[in-house]
Short mmCIF file of N, CA and C in Angstrom, two decimals:
data_model
loop_
_atom_site.label_atom_id
_atom_site.label_comp_id
_atom_site.label_asym_id
_atom_site.label_seq_id
_atom_site.Cartn_x
_atom_site.Cartn_y
_atom_site.Cartn_z
N MET A 49 9.00 -19.62 -16.01
CA MET A 49 9.20 -20.63 -14.83
C MET A 49 10.87 -19.94 -14.66
N ALA A 50 11.42 -19.36 -13.57
CA ALA A 50 12.60 -18.95 -13.50
C ALA A 50 13.38 -19.98 -13.14
N GLY A 51 14.37 -20.39 -13.76
CA GLY A 51 15.38 -21.43 -13.35
C GLY A 51 16.76 -20.98 -12.86
N PRO A 52 17.70 -21.92 -12.42
CA PRO A 52 19.18 -21.55 -11.99
C PRO A 52 19.86 -20.75 -12.84
N ALA A 53 19.54 -20.94 -14.23
CA ALA A 53 20.43 -19.99 -14.96
C ALA A 53 19.79 -18.51 -15.03
N CYS A 54 18.67 -18.21 -14.62
CA CYS A 54 18.35 -16.85 -14.49
C CYS A 54 18.20 -16.49 -13.00
N LEU A 55 19.33 -16.74 -12.14
CA LEU A 55 19.35 -16.64 -10.94
C LEU A 55 19.41 -14.79 -10.87
N SER A 56 18.85 -14.47 -10.24
CA SER A 56 18.84 -13.00 -9.79
C SER A 56 19.63 -12.44 -8.58
N PRO A 57 20.20 -11.57 -8.44
CA PRO A 57 20.86 -10.86 -7.41
C PRO A 57 19.78 -10.65 -6.43
N LYS A 58 18.78 -10.58 -6.74
CA LYS A 58 17.55 -10.49 -5.57
C LYS A 58 17.35 -11.69 -4.88
N LEU A 59 18.03 -12.91 -5.30
CA LEU A 59 18.01 -14.35 -4.70
C LEU A 59 19.40 -14.60 -4.32
N ALA A 60 19.97 -13.69 -3.87
CA ALA A 60 21.24 -14.00 -3.49
C ALA A 60 21.20 -14.96 -2.16
N LEU A 61 20.07 -15.09 -1.36
CA LEU A 61 19.84 -15.65 -0.18
C LEU A 61 19.50 -17.18 -0.17
N MET A 62 19.22 -17.30 -1.60
CA MET A 62 18.65 -18.77 -1.55
C MET A 62 19.36 -19.37 -2.88
N ALA A 63 19.46 -20.57 -2.82
CA ALA A 63 20.05 -21.42 -4.10
C ALA A 63 19.28 -22.64 -4.63
N PRO A 64 19.26 -22.83 -5.93
CA PRO A 64 18.26 -23.58 -6.47
C PRO A 64 18.56 -25.14 -6.04
N VAL A 65 17.50 -25.99 -6.10
CA VAL A 65 17.80 -27.36 -5.83
C VAL A 65 16.68 -28.09 -6.79
N SER A 66 17.48 -29.44 -7.23
CA SER A 66 16.37 -30.19 -7.99
C SER A 66 15.41 -30.54 -7.55
N VAL A 67 15.19 -31.18 -6.09
CA VAL A 67 14.48 -31.63 -5.21
C VAL A 67 14.21 -31.04 -4.07
N LEU A 68 12.72 -30.74 -3.58
CA LEU A 68 12.53 -30.13 -2.38
C LEU A 68 11.84 -31.09 -1.54
N ASP A 69 12.58 -31.16 -0.37
CA ASP A 69 11.91 -32.19 0.70
C ASP A 69 10.85 -31.66 1.39
N VAL A 70 9.60 -32.40 1.20
CA VAL A 70 8.41 -32.12 1.79
C VAL A 70 7.99 -32.94 2.81
N SER A 71 8.96 -34.09 3.28
CA SER A 71 8.36 -34.92 4.24
C SER A 71 8.18 -34.59 5.58
N ALA A 72 7.40 -35.03 6.16
CA ALA A 72 7.02 -34.79 7.64
C ALA A 72 8.35 -35.08 8.84
N PRO A 73 9.04 -34.32 9.38
CA PRO A 73 9.97 -34.43 10.13
C PRO A 73 9.33 -35.14 11.22
N PRO A 74 9.70 -36.33 12.07
CA PRO A 74 9.40 -36.61 13.24
C PRO A 74 9.06 -35.71 14.34
N ASP A 75 9.99 -34.99 14.67
CA ASP A 75 9.88 -34.02 15.91
C ASP A 75 9.65 -32.64 15.72
N THR A 76 9.49 -32.30 14.39
CA THR A 76 9.28 -30.74 14.22
C THR A 76 8.42 -30.59 13.04
N ALA A 77 7.75 -29.44 12.75
CA ALA A 77 6.94 -29.27 11.49
C ALA A 77 7.66 -28.66 10.46
N ARG A 78 7.11 -28.99 9.22
CA ARG A 78 7.71 -28.49 8.14
C ARG A 78 6.40 -27.65 7.66
N VAL A 79 7.08 -26.38 6.96
CA VAL A 79 6.34 -25.52 6.37
C VAL A 79 7.00 -25.42 4.95
N VAL A 80 5.89 -25.22 4.07
CA VAL A 80 6.47 -25.42 2.70
C VAL A 80 5.66 -23.73 2.23
N PHE A 81 6.46 -22.99 1.80
CA PHE A 81 5.92 -21.76 1.03
C PHE A 81 6.01 -21.79 -0.63
N VAL A 82 5.01 -21.44 -0.98
CA VAL A 82 4.77 -21.56 -2.70
C VAL A 82 4.36 -20.04 -2.88
N ARG A 83 5.37 -19.62 -4.05
CA ARG A 83 4.75 -18.31 -4.58
C ARG A 83 4.48 -18.47 -6.06
N GLU A 84 3.12 -18.18 -6.36
CA GLU A 84 2.63 -18.56 -7.59
C GLU A 84 3.12 -17.38 -8.62
N SER A 85 3.10 -17.42 -9.92
CA SER A 85 3.40 -16.44 -10.84
C SER A 85 1.91 -15.67 -11.13
N SER A 86 2.04 -14.33 -11.27
CA SER A 86 0.81 -13.66 -11.31
C SER A 86 1.21 -12.47 -12.35
N PRO A 87 0.03 -12.29 -13.22
CA PRO A 87 0.28 -11.09 -14.34
C PRO A 87 0.40 -9.85 -13.46
N CYS A 88 0.27 -9.82 -12.17
CA CYS A 88 0.28 -8.42 -11.51
C CYS A 88 1.79 -8.38 -10.77
N ASP A 89 2.70 -9.60 -10.96
CA ASP A 89 3.87 -9.87 -10.18
C ASP A 89 5.09 -8.76 -10.61
N GLY A 90 5.63 -7.93 -10.35
CA GLY A 90 6.59 -7.30 -10.81
C GLY A 90 8.00 -8.17 -11.00
N GLY A 91 8.01 -9.38 -10.11
CA GLY A 91 9.02 -10.09 -10.18
C GLY A 91 9.86 -10.08 -8.97
N GLU A 92 9.91 -8.86 -8.11
CA GLU A 92 10.72 -8.85 -7.04
C GLU A 92 10.62 -9.98 -5.91
N ALA A 93 11.52 -10.27 -5.22
CA ALA A 93 11.69 -11.23 -4.39
C ALA A 93 10.92 -10.64 -3.02
N PHE A 94 10.15 -11.30 -2.32
CA PHE A 94 9.61 -11.10 -1.06
C PHE A 94 10.50 -11.84 0.16
N ARG A 95 10.82 -11.08 1.17
CA ARG A 95 11.29 -11.57 2.21
C ARG A 95 10.40 -12.02 3.23
N LEU A 96 10.68 -13.25 3.77
CA LEU A 96 9.88 -14.13 4.73
C LEU A 96 10.63 -14.23 5.86
N VAL A 97 10.03 -13.82 6.95
CA VAL A 97 10.55 -14.09 8.63
C VAL A 97 9.42 -14.37 9.31
N ASP A 98 9.77 -14.93 10.59
CA ASP A 98 8.66 -15.45 11.66
C ASP A 98 8.75 -14.42 12.59
N GLU A 99 7.95 -14.66 13.73
CA GLU A 99 7.48 -13.65 14.81
C GLU A 99 8.70 -13.45 15.52
N GLY A 100 9.89 -14.15 15.39
CA GLY A 100 11.21 -13.79 16.39
C GLY A 100 12.03 -13.30 15.49
N ALA A 101 11.76 -12.71 14.34
CA ALA A 101 12.58 -12.00 13.28
C ALA A 101 13.54 -12.91 12.90
N ARG A 102 13.24 -14.28 12.60
CA ARG A 102 14.06 -15.39 11.98
C ARG A 102 13.93 -15.32 10.65
N PHE A 103 15.21 -15.42 9.86
CA PHE A 103 14.97 -15.40 8.21
C PHE A 103 14.54 -16.72 8.00
N LEU A 104 13.45 -16.60 7.09
CA LEU A 104 13.07 -18.04 6.65
C LEU A 104 13.25 -18.38 4.95
N GLY A 105 13.47 -17.23 4.47
CA GLY A 105 13.76 -17.40 2.90
C GLY A 105 13.17 -16.05 2.06
N ASP A 106 13.64 -15.96 0.99
CA ASP A 106 13.19 -15.12 0.08
C ASP A 106 12.44 -15.56 -1.16
N SER A 107 11.45 -15.15 -1.70
CA SER A 107 10.39 -15.81 -2.21
C SER A 107 10.44 -15.11 -3.80
N ALA A 108 10.63 -15.72 -4.83
CA ALA A 108 10.72 -15.07 -6.08
C ALA A 108 9.12 -15.60 -6.69
N PRO A 109 8.86 -15.05 -7.75
CA PRO A 109 7.66 -15.53 -8.62
C PRO A 109 8.01 -17.01 -9.13
N ALA A 110 6.88 -17.94 -8.97
CA ALA A 110 6.91 -19.42 -9.20
C ALA A 110 8.05 -20.22 -8.41
N SER A 111 8.26 -19.79 -6.97
CA SER A 111 9.39 -20.31 -6.24
C SER A 111 8.64 -21.17 -5.17
N LYS A 112 9.34 -22.08 -4.57
CA LYS A 112 8.99 -22.71 -3.50
C LYS A 112 10.17 -23.19 -2.72
N PHE A 113 9.95 -23.29 -1.19
CA PHE A 113 11.13 -23.56 -0.39
C PHE A 113 10.29 -24.06 0.81
N THR A 114 11.26 -24.81 1.84
CA THR A 114 10.63 -25.23 3.16
C THR A 114 11.61 -24.99 4.28
N VAL A 115 11.16 -24.68 5.06
CA VAL A 115 11.27 -24.64 6.64
C VAL A 115 11.11 -25.71 7.73
N ARG A 116 11.90 -26.01 8.83
CA ARG A 116 11.60 -26.92 9.68
C ARG A 116 11.49 -26.01 10.83
N LEU A 117 10.49 -26.03 11.59
CA LEU A 117 9.99 -25.29 12.88
C LEU A 117 9.64 -26.19 13.70
N PRO A 118 10.04 -25.52 15.19
CA PRO A 118 9.45 -26.27 16.59
C PRO A 118 7.95 -26.18 16.35
N ALA A 119 7.18 -27.11 17.12
CA ALA A 119 5.81 -27.23 17.21
C ALA A 119 5.17 -26.21 17.95
N GLY A 120 4.25 -25.60 17.95
CA GLY A 120 3.65 -24.42 18.75
C GLY A 120 3.23 -23.44 17.62
N ARG A 121 2.70 -22.24 18.21
CA ARG A 121 2.00 -21.11 17.48
C ARG A 121 3.26 -20.14 16.80
N HIS A 122 2.86 -19.94 15.58
CA HIS A 122 3.97 -19.24 14.78
C HIS A 122 3.10 -18.25 13.94
N ALA A 123 3.94 -17.10 13.81
CA ALA A 123 3.53 -16.22 12.66
C ALA A 123 4.41 -15.93 11.41
N PHE A 124 3.79 -15.59 10.30
CA PHE A 124 4.85 -15.58 9.35
C PHE A 124 4.48 -14.20 8.66
N PHE A 125 5.56 -13.45 8.24
CA PHE A 125 5.42 -12.11 7.38
C PHE A 125 6.16 -12.06 6.41
N ALA A 126 5.41 -11.27 5.13
CA ALA A 126 6.42 -11.19 4.12
C ALA A 126 6.33 -9.92 3.67
N TRP A 127 7.32 -9.44 2.99
CA TRP A 127 7.15 -8.01 2.17
C TRP A 127 8.12 -7.79 1.33
N GLN A 128 8.14 -6.74 0.58
CA GLN A 128 9.24 -6.52 -0.57
C GLN A 128 10.26 -5.60 0.22
N PRO A 129 11.30 -6.11 0.28
CA PRO A 129 12.21 -5.08 1.21
C PRO A 129 12.60 -3.79 0.19
N SER A 130 12.53 -3.78 -1.13
CA SER A 130 12.98 -2.43 -1.95
C SER A 130 11.60 -2.00 -2.23
N GLY A 131 10.56 -2.28 -2.14
CA GLY A 131 9.15 -1.70 -2.78
C GLY A 131 8.08 -1.08 -1.84
N ASP A 132 8.45 -0.82 -0.69
CA ASP A 132 7.19 -0.51 0.28
C ASP A 132 7.10 1.08 -0.28
N LEU A 133 5.74 1.32 0.00
CA LEU A 133 5.44 2.84 -0.02
C LEU A 133 6.18 3.59 1.13
N PRO A 134 6.47 4.49 0.87
CA PRO A 134 7.12 5.19 2.04
C PRO A 134 6.30 5.65 3.05
N PRO A 135 6.46 5.29 4.57
CA PRO A 135 5.36 4.94 5.44
C PRO A 135 5.28 6.47 6.09
N ASP A 136 6.11 7.34 5.84
CA ASP A 136 6.04 8.92 5.97
C ASP A 136 4.91 9.53 5.26
N GLN A 137 4.79 9.10 3.98
CA GLN A 137 3.78 9.54 3.09
C GLN A 137 2.61 9.04 3.33
N PHE A 138 2.56 7.82 3.39
CA PHE A 138 1.23 6.63 3.39
C PHE A 138 1.23 5.95 4.84
N PRO A 139 0.92 6.61 5.96
CA PRO A 139 0.80 5.75 7.30
C PRO A 139 -0.24 4.96 7.20
N PHE A 140 -1.11 4.92 6.42
CA PHE A 140 -2.53 3.83 6.75
C PHE A 140 -2.39 2.85 5.43
N VAL A 141 -1.08 2.76 4.93
CA VAL A 141 -0.96 1.46 4.08
C VAL A 141 -0.10 0.56 4.78
N ASN A 142 -0.66 -0.79 4.44
CA ASN A 142 0.17 -1.88 4.96
C ASN A 142 0.29 -3.00 4.06
N GLN A 143 1.46 -3.07 3.47
CA GLN A 143 1.76 -4.13 2.52
C GLN A 143 2.36 -5.28 3.11
N VAL A 144 2.36 -5.53 4.04
CA VAL A 144 2.80 -6.81 4.54
C VAL A 144 1.83 -7.75 4.55
N GLY A 145 2.23 -9.17 3.98
CA GLY A 145 1.31 -10.12 4.14
C GLY A 145 1.92 -10.95 5.25
N ALA A 146 0.82 -11.64 6.21
CA ALA A 146 0.69 -12.17 7.43
C ALA A 146 -0.11 -13.11 7.78
N VAL A 147 0.38 -14.56 8.29
CA VAL A 147 -0.55 -15.49 8.75
C VAL A 147 -0.04 -16.14 9.79
N GLU A 148 -0.95 -16.75 10.74
CA GLU A 148 -0.55 -17.34 11.74
C GLU A 148 -1.04 -18.87 11.73
N ALA A 149 -0.39 -19.72 12.39
CA ALA A 149 -0.55 -21.27 12.30
C ALA A 149 -0.20 -21.86 13.57
N ASP A 150 -1.15 -22.72 14.14
CA ASP A 150 -0.49 -23.76 15.14
C ASP A 150 -0.12 -24.78 14.50
N LEU A 151 1.28 -25.21 14.63
CA LEU A 151 2.18 -26.24 14.07
C LEU A 151 2.18 -27.41 14.96
N ALA A 152 1.98 -28.58 14.41
CA ALA A 152 2.19 -29.89 15.16
C ALA A 152 3.50 -30.57 14.75
N PRO A 153 3.99 -31.29 15.44
CA PRO A 153 5.48 -31.92 14.84
C PRO A 153 4.87 -33.33 14.03
N ALA A 154 5.66 -33.65 13.18
CA ALA A 154 5.24 -34.48 12.00
C ALA A 154 4.31 -34.27 11.20
N HIS A 155 3.98 -32.99 11.16
CA HIS A 155 3.00 -32.47 10.02
C HIS A 155 3.56 -31.34 9.07
N VAL A 156 3.12 -31.30 7.84
CA VAL A 156 3.66 -30.37 6.74
C VAL A 156 2.47 -29.50 6.55
N TYR A 157 2.84 -28.14 6.48
CA TYR A 157 1.99 -27.22 6.12
C TYR A 157 2.17 -26.53 4.99
N TYR A 158 0.96 -25.89 4.28
CA TYR A 158 1.43 -25.30 2.96
C TYR A 158 1.21 -23.67 3.32
N VAL A 159 1.74 -22.81 2.91
CA VAL A 159 1.50 -21.44 2.69
C VAL A 159 1.74 -21.01 1.46
N THR A 160 0.58 -20.08 0.78
CA THR A 160 0.96 -19.60 -0.32
C THR A 160 1.22 -17.98 -0.37
N ILE A 161 1.99 -17.74 -1.02
CA ILE A 161 2.44 -16.18 -1.15
C ILE A 161 1.88 -15.44 -2.39
N VAL A 162 0.83 -14.79 -2.16
CA VAL A 162 -0.17 -14.29 -3.12
C VAL A 162 0.00 -12.81 -3.42
N ILE A 163 0.18 -12.35 -4.42
CA ILE A 163 -0.12 -10.78 -4.85
C ILE A 163 -1.57 -10.38 -4.57
N ALA A 164 -2.01 -9.81 -3.83
CA ALA A 164 -3.47 -9.50 -3.74
C ALA A 164 -4.11 -8.21 -4.18
N ASN A 165 -3.45 -7.73 -5.35
CA ASN A 165 -3.83 -6.58 -5.92
C ASN A 165 -5.22 -6.35 -6.29
N ASP A 166 -6.02 -7.56 -6.59
CA ASP A 166 -7.40 -7.60 -6.96
C ASP A 166 -8.15 -6.70 -5.95
N ARG A 167 -7.87 -6.45 -4.79
CA ARG A 167 -8.62 -5.69 -3.75
C ARG A 167 -8.99 -4.30 -4.44
N PHE A 168 -8.28 -3.92 -5.19
CA PHE A 168 -8.44 -2.36 -5.81
C PHE A 168 -9.07 -2.91 -7.46
N GLY A 169 -9.19 -4.04 -7.71
CA GLY A 169 -9.40 -4.57 -9.10
C GLY A 169 -11.00 -4.18 -9.79
N ILE A 170 -11.59 -2.98 -9.38
CA ILE A 170 -12.79 -2.73 -10.03
C ILE A 170 -12.50 -2.65 -11.56
N ARG A 171 -11.43 -2.01 -12.18
CA ARG A 171 -10.97 -1.82 -13.26
C ARG A 171 -10.30 -3.26 -13.67
N LYS A 172 -10.07 -4.09 -13.03
CA LYS A 172 -9.29 -5.43 -13.37
C LYS A 172 -7.91 -5.19 -13.72
N THR A 173 -7.38 -4.06 -13.38
CA THR A 173 -5.95 -3.75 -13.71
C THR A 173 -5.02 -3.97 -12.34
N CYS A 174 -3.85 -4.10 -12.48
CA CYS A 174 -3.25 -4.22 -11.28
C CYS A 174 -2.38 -3.06 -11.09
N SER A 175 -2.19 -3.16 -9.69
CA SER A 175 -1.74 -1.78 -8.71
C SER A 175 -0.15 -2.01 -9.15
N ASN A 176 0.39 -0.84 -9.11
CA ASN A 176 1.65 -0.63 -9.29
C ASN A 176 2.60 -1.07 -7.99
N TYR A 177 2.06 -1.35 -7.05
CA TYR A 177 2.67 -1.73 -5.71
C TYR A 177 2.03 -3.13 -5.40
N GLN A 178 3.19 -3.82 -4.65
CA GLN A 178 3.05 -5.25 -4.29
C GLN A 178 1.93 -5.35 -2.90
N TRP A 179 0.64 -5.68 -3.09
CA TRP A 179 0.01 -6.07 -1.75
C TRP A 179 -0.28 -7.57 -1.70
N LEU A 180 0.65 -7.91 -0.48
CA LEU A 180 0.67 -9.35 -0.26
C LEU A 180 -0.07 -9.81 0.53
N ALA A 181 -0.41 -11.14 0.31
CA ALA A 181 -1.25 -11.96 1.27
C ALA A 181 -0.42 -13.21 1.57
N LEU A 182 -0.41 -13.86 2.84
CA LEU A 182 -0.16 -15.24 3.02
C LEU A 182 -1.34 -15.99 3.37
N ARG A 183 -1.38 -17.37 2.93
CA ARG A 183 -2.48 -18.12 3.45
C ARG A 183 -2.33 -19.38 3.48
N LEU A 184 -2.67 -20.01 4.66
CA LEU A 184 -2.52 -21.72 4.80
C LEU A 184 -3.52 -22.10 3.95
N VAL A 185 -3.09 -23.44 3.16
CA VAL A 185 -3.37 -23.82 2.08
C VAL A 185 -3.53 -25.23 2.00
N ASP A 186 -4.89 -26.00 1.41
CA ASP A 186 -4.88 -27.46 1.26
C ASP A 186 -3.84 -28.01 0.16
N PRO A 187 -2.78 -28.84 0.39
CA PRO A 187 -1.95 -29.06 -0.60
C PRO A 187 -2.51 -29.92 -1.53
N GLY A 188 -3.85 -30.43 -1.31
CA GLY A 188 -4.79 -31.22 -2.13
C GLY A 188 -5.47 -30.51 -3.22
N ASN A 189 -5.80 -29.38 -3.14
CA ASN A 189 -6.31 -28.33 -3.72
C ASN A 189 -5.81 -28.39 -5.43
N PRO A 190 -6.51 -28.26 -6.24
CA PRO A 190 -6.06 -28.64 -7.69
C PRO A 190 -5.19 -27.44 -7.92
N ASP A 191 -5.61 -26.11 -7.84
CA ASP A 191 -4.95 -24.98 -7.81
C ASP A 191 -3.68 -24.93 -7.36
N MET A 192 -3.33 -25.24 -6.01
CA MET A 192 -2.42 -25.52 -5.30
C MET A 192 -1.48 -26.68 -5.80
N LYS A 193 -1.80 -27.72 -6.19
CA LYS A 193 -0.80 -28.53 -6.99
C LYS A 193 -0.38 -28.13 -8.09
N ARG A 194 -1.31 -27.42 -9.09
CA ARG A 194 -0.59 -26.84 -10.19
C ARG A 194 0.35 -25.95 -9.85
N THR A 195 0.32 -24.91 -8.82
CA THR A 195 0.95 -24.02 -8.64
C THR A 195 2.29 -24.40 -7.93
N PHE A 196 2.42 -25.57 -7.17
CA PHE A 196 3.69 -26.24 -6.59
C PHE A 196 4.17 -26.94 -7.66
N ALA A 197 3.47 -27.79 -8.55
CA ALA A 197 4.21 -28.27 -9.68
C ALA A 197 5.05 -27.40 -10.68
N ASP A 198 4.60 -26.05 -10.99
CA ASP A 198 5.23 -25.25 -11.66
C ASP A 198 6.26 -24.37 -11.08
N ALA A 199 6.38 -24.63 -9.87
CA ALA A 199 7.45 -23.70 -8.93
C ALA A 199 8.87 -24.20 -8.95
N GLN A 200 9.68 -23.46 -9.08
CA GLN A 200 10.97 -23.58 -8.83
C GLN A 200 11.49 -23.99 -7.51
N ALA A 201 12.14 -25.06 -7.04
CA ALA A 201 12.64 -25.49 -5.92
C ALA A 201 13.93 -24.33 -5.38
N TRP A 202 13.89 -24.06 -4.07
CA TRP A 202 15.03 -23.07 -3.72
C TRP A 202 15.30 -23.59 -2.22
N VAL A 203 16.31 -23.47 -1.64
CA VAL A 203 16.81 -23.73 -0.16
C VAL A 203 17.41 -22.35 0.21
N PRO A 204 16.91 -21.87 1.46
CA PRO A 204 17.25 -20.63 2.01
C PRO A 204 18.82 -20.80 2.45
N ASP A 205 19.65 -19.85 2.43
CA ASP A 205 21.00 -19.82 3.04
C ASP A 205 20.70 -19.00 4.39
N THR A 206 20.14 -19.93 5.22
CA THR A 206 19.67 -19.37 6.49
C THR A 206 20.71 -18.23 7.27
N ALA A 207 22.11 -18.75 7.23
CA ALA A 207 23.08 -17.88 8.03
C ALA A 207 23.35 -16.40 7.35
N ALA A 208 23.50 -16.44 6.03
CA ALA A 208 23.73 -15.11 5.32
C ALA A 208 22.28 -14.39 5.42
N GLY A 209 21.02 -15.04 5.22
CA GLY A 209 19.62 -14.40 5.48
C GLY A 209 19.69 -13.93 6.73
N GLN A 210 20.15 -14.25 7.77
CA GLN A 210 19.70 -14.07 9.22
C GLN A 210 20.68 -12.80 9.33
N ARG A 211 22.04 -12.85 8.84
CA ARG A 211 22.69 -11.56 9.11
C ARG A 211 22.06 -10.59 8.09
N VAL A 212 21.89 -10.42 6.94
CA VAL A 212 20.90 -9.52 6.35
C VAL A 212 19.63 -8.99 7.36
N VAL A 213 19.05 -9.84 7.77
CA VAL A 213 17.80 -9.46 8.78
C VAL A 213 18.32 -8.84 10.05
N ASP A 214 19.15 -9.11 10.67
CA ASP A 214 19.84 -8.68 11.82
C ASP A 214 20.32 -7.38 11.35
N GLY A 215 21.16 -7.18 10.17
CA GLY A 215 21.57 -5.89 9.94
C GLY A 215 20.53 -4.65 9.32
N ASP A 216 19.40 -5.13 9.23
CA ASP A 216 18.21 -4.28 9.07
C ASP A 216 17.18 -4.35 9.85
N ARG A 217 17.55 -4.48 11.22
CA ARG A 217 16.74 -4.83 12.19
C ARG A 217 15.67 -4.09 12.37
N ASP A 218 15.82 -2.68 12.18
CA ASP A 218 14.56 -1.93 12.66
C ASP A 218 13.63 -1.69 11.47
N GLU A 219 13.86 -2.12 10.32
CA GLU A 219 12.96 -2.41 9.09
C GLU A 219 12.25 -3.85 9.19
N VAL A 220 12.85 -4.75 9.80
CA VAL A 220 12.37 -5.97 9.95
C VAL A 220 11.19 -5.88 11.00
N ILE A 221 11.55 -5.23 12.10
CA ILE A 221 10.65 -4.86 13.28
C ILE A 221 9.34 -4.37 12.82
N ARG A 222 9.91 -3.28 12.08
CA ARG A 222 8.73 -2.41 11.76
C ARG A 222 7.55 -3.25 10.64
N HIS A 223 8.04 -3.99 10.09
CA HIS A 223 7.26 -4.85 9.22
C HIS A 223 6.53 -5.78 9.84
N ILE A 224 7.19 -6.56 10.91
CA ILE A 224 6.75 -7.63 11.87
C ILE A 224 5.45 -6.98 12.44
N GLU A 225 5.59 -5.61 13.04
CA GLU A 225 4.59 -4.85 13.72
C GLU A 225 3.52 -4.65 12.75
N LEU A 226 3.78 -4.35 11.65
CA LEU A 226 2.49 -3.96 10.50
C LEU A 226 1.75 -5.19 10.20
N GLY A 227 2.54 -6.32 10.12
CA GLY A 227 1.96 -7.64 9.95
C GLY A 227 0.93 -7.97 11.37
N LYS A 228 1.62 -7.95 12.51
CA LYS A 228 0.80 -8.09 13.77
C LYS A 228 -0.45 -7.48 13.78
N ARG A 229 -0.31 -6.11 13.41
CA ARG A 229 -1.52 -5.29 13.19
C ARG A 229 -2.59 -5.82 12.29
N LYS A 230 -2.26 -6.53 11.22
CA LYS A 230 -3.06 -6.96 10.16
C LYS A 230 -3.57 -8.43 10.93
N LEU A 231 -2.97 -9.08 11.54
CA LEU A 231 -3.43 -10.37 12.19
C LEU A 231 -4.27 -10.01 13.27
N ARG A 232 -4.39 -8.87 13.88
CA ARG A 232 -5.27 -8.37 14.79
C ARG A 232 -6.40 -7.95 14.39
N GLY A 233 -6.33 -7.64 13.14
CA GLY A 233 -7.70 -7.36 12.20
C GLY A 233 -7.83 -5.77 12.16
N GLY A 234 -6.52 -5.19 12.66
CA GLY A 234 -6.39 -3.48 12.26
C GLY A 234 -5.64 -3.14 11.34
N GLY A 235 -5.44 -4.14 10.33
CA GLY A 235 -4.50 -4.07 9.01
C GLY A 235 -5.11 -3.17 8.29
N PHE A 236 -4.51 -2.36 7.61
CA PHE A 236 -5.20 -1.47 6.56
C PHE A 236 -4.81 -1.68 5.25
N GLN A 237 -5.16 -1.48 4.23
CA GLN A 237 -4.69 -1.35 2.65
C GLN A 237 -5.35 -0.50 2.30
#
């Protein structure tokens, strides 16, 4: 498990914390993002934004963080900022993880960030590329409990993260559009 002493420059937009607040705020929803550690994981941080290109956080292997969001329908998108296949060479590849959820106030939701390389796993080996999936999960599931317990807690620097997202707006919008395509069932991998 990566701890504060192993802080990578790739997590410059996140700060380690000892305790993660997973309480349900009365007026908003809380979403807990949890990334498991995987043998197929290259260790790169994945960027997470919502449907409005709002920076939510960067997720390293075995990490967790939370965000508060207004009630309503939301979509979340994740990708590796430095690891996409070139879209001009691979126009039919979609490496963006995406999930939608209807959020209610005073509720807590859990989303896992997983590497889904096993789609190509006839040989049971890992792909050289990061194929992401976001999934709403039950926090009471034993696997989820274990993943959550093993993950290092982080808090996003939302102001710095939003500046990075705004500075890379064209790429962020491209990834959101790829994620929306996946949500509509037209995503390809």
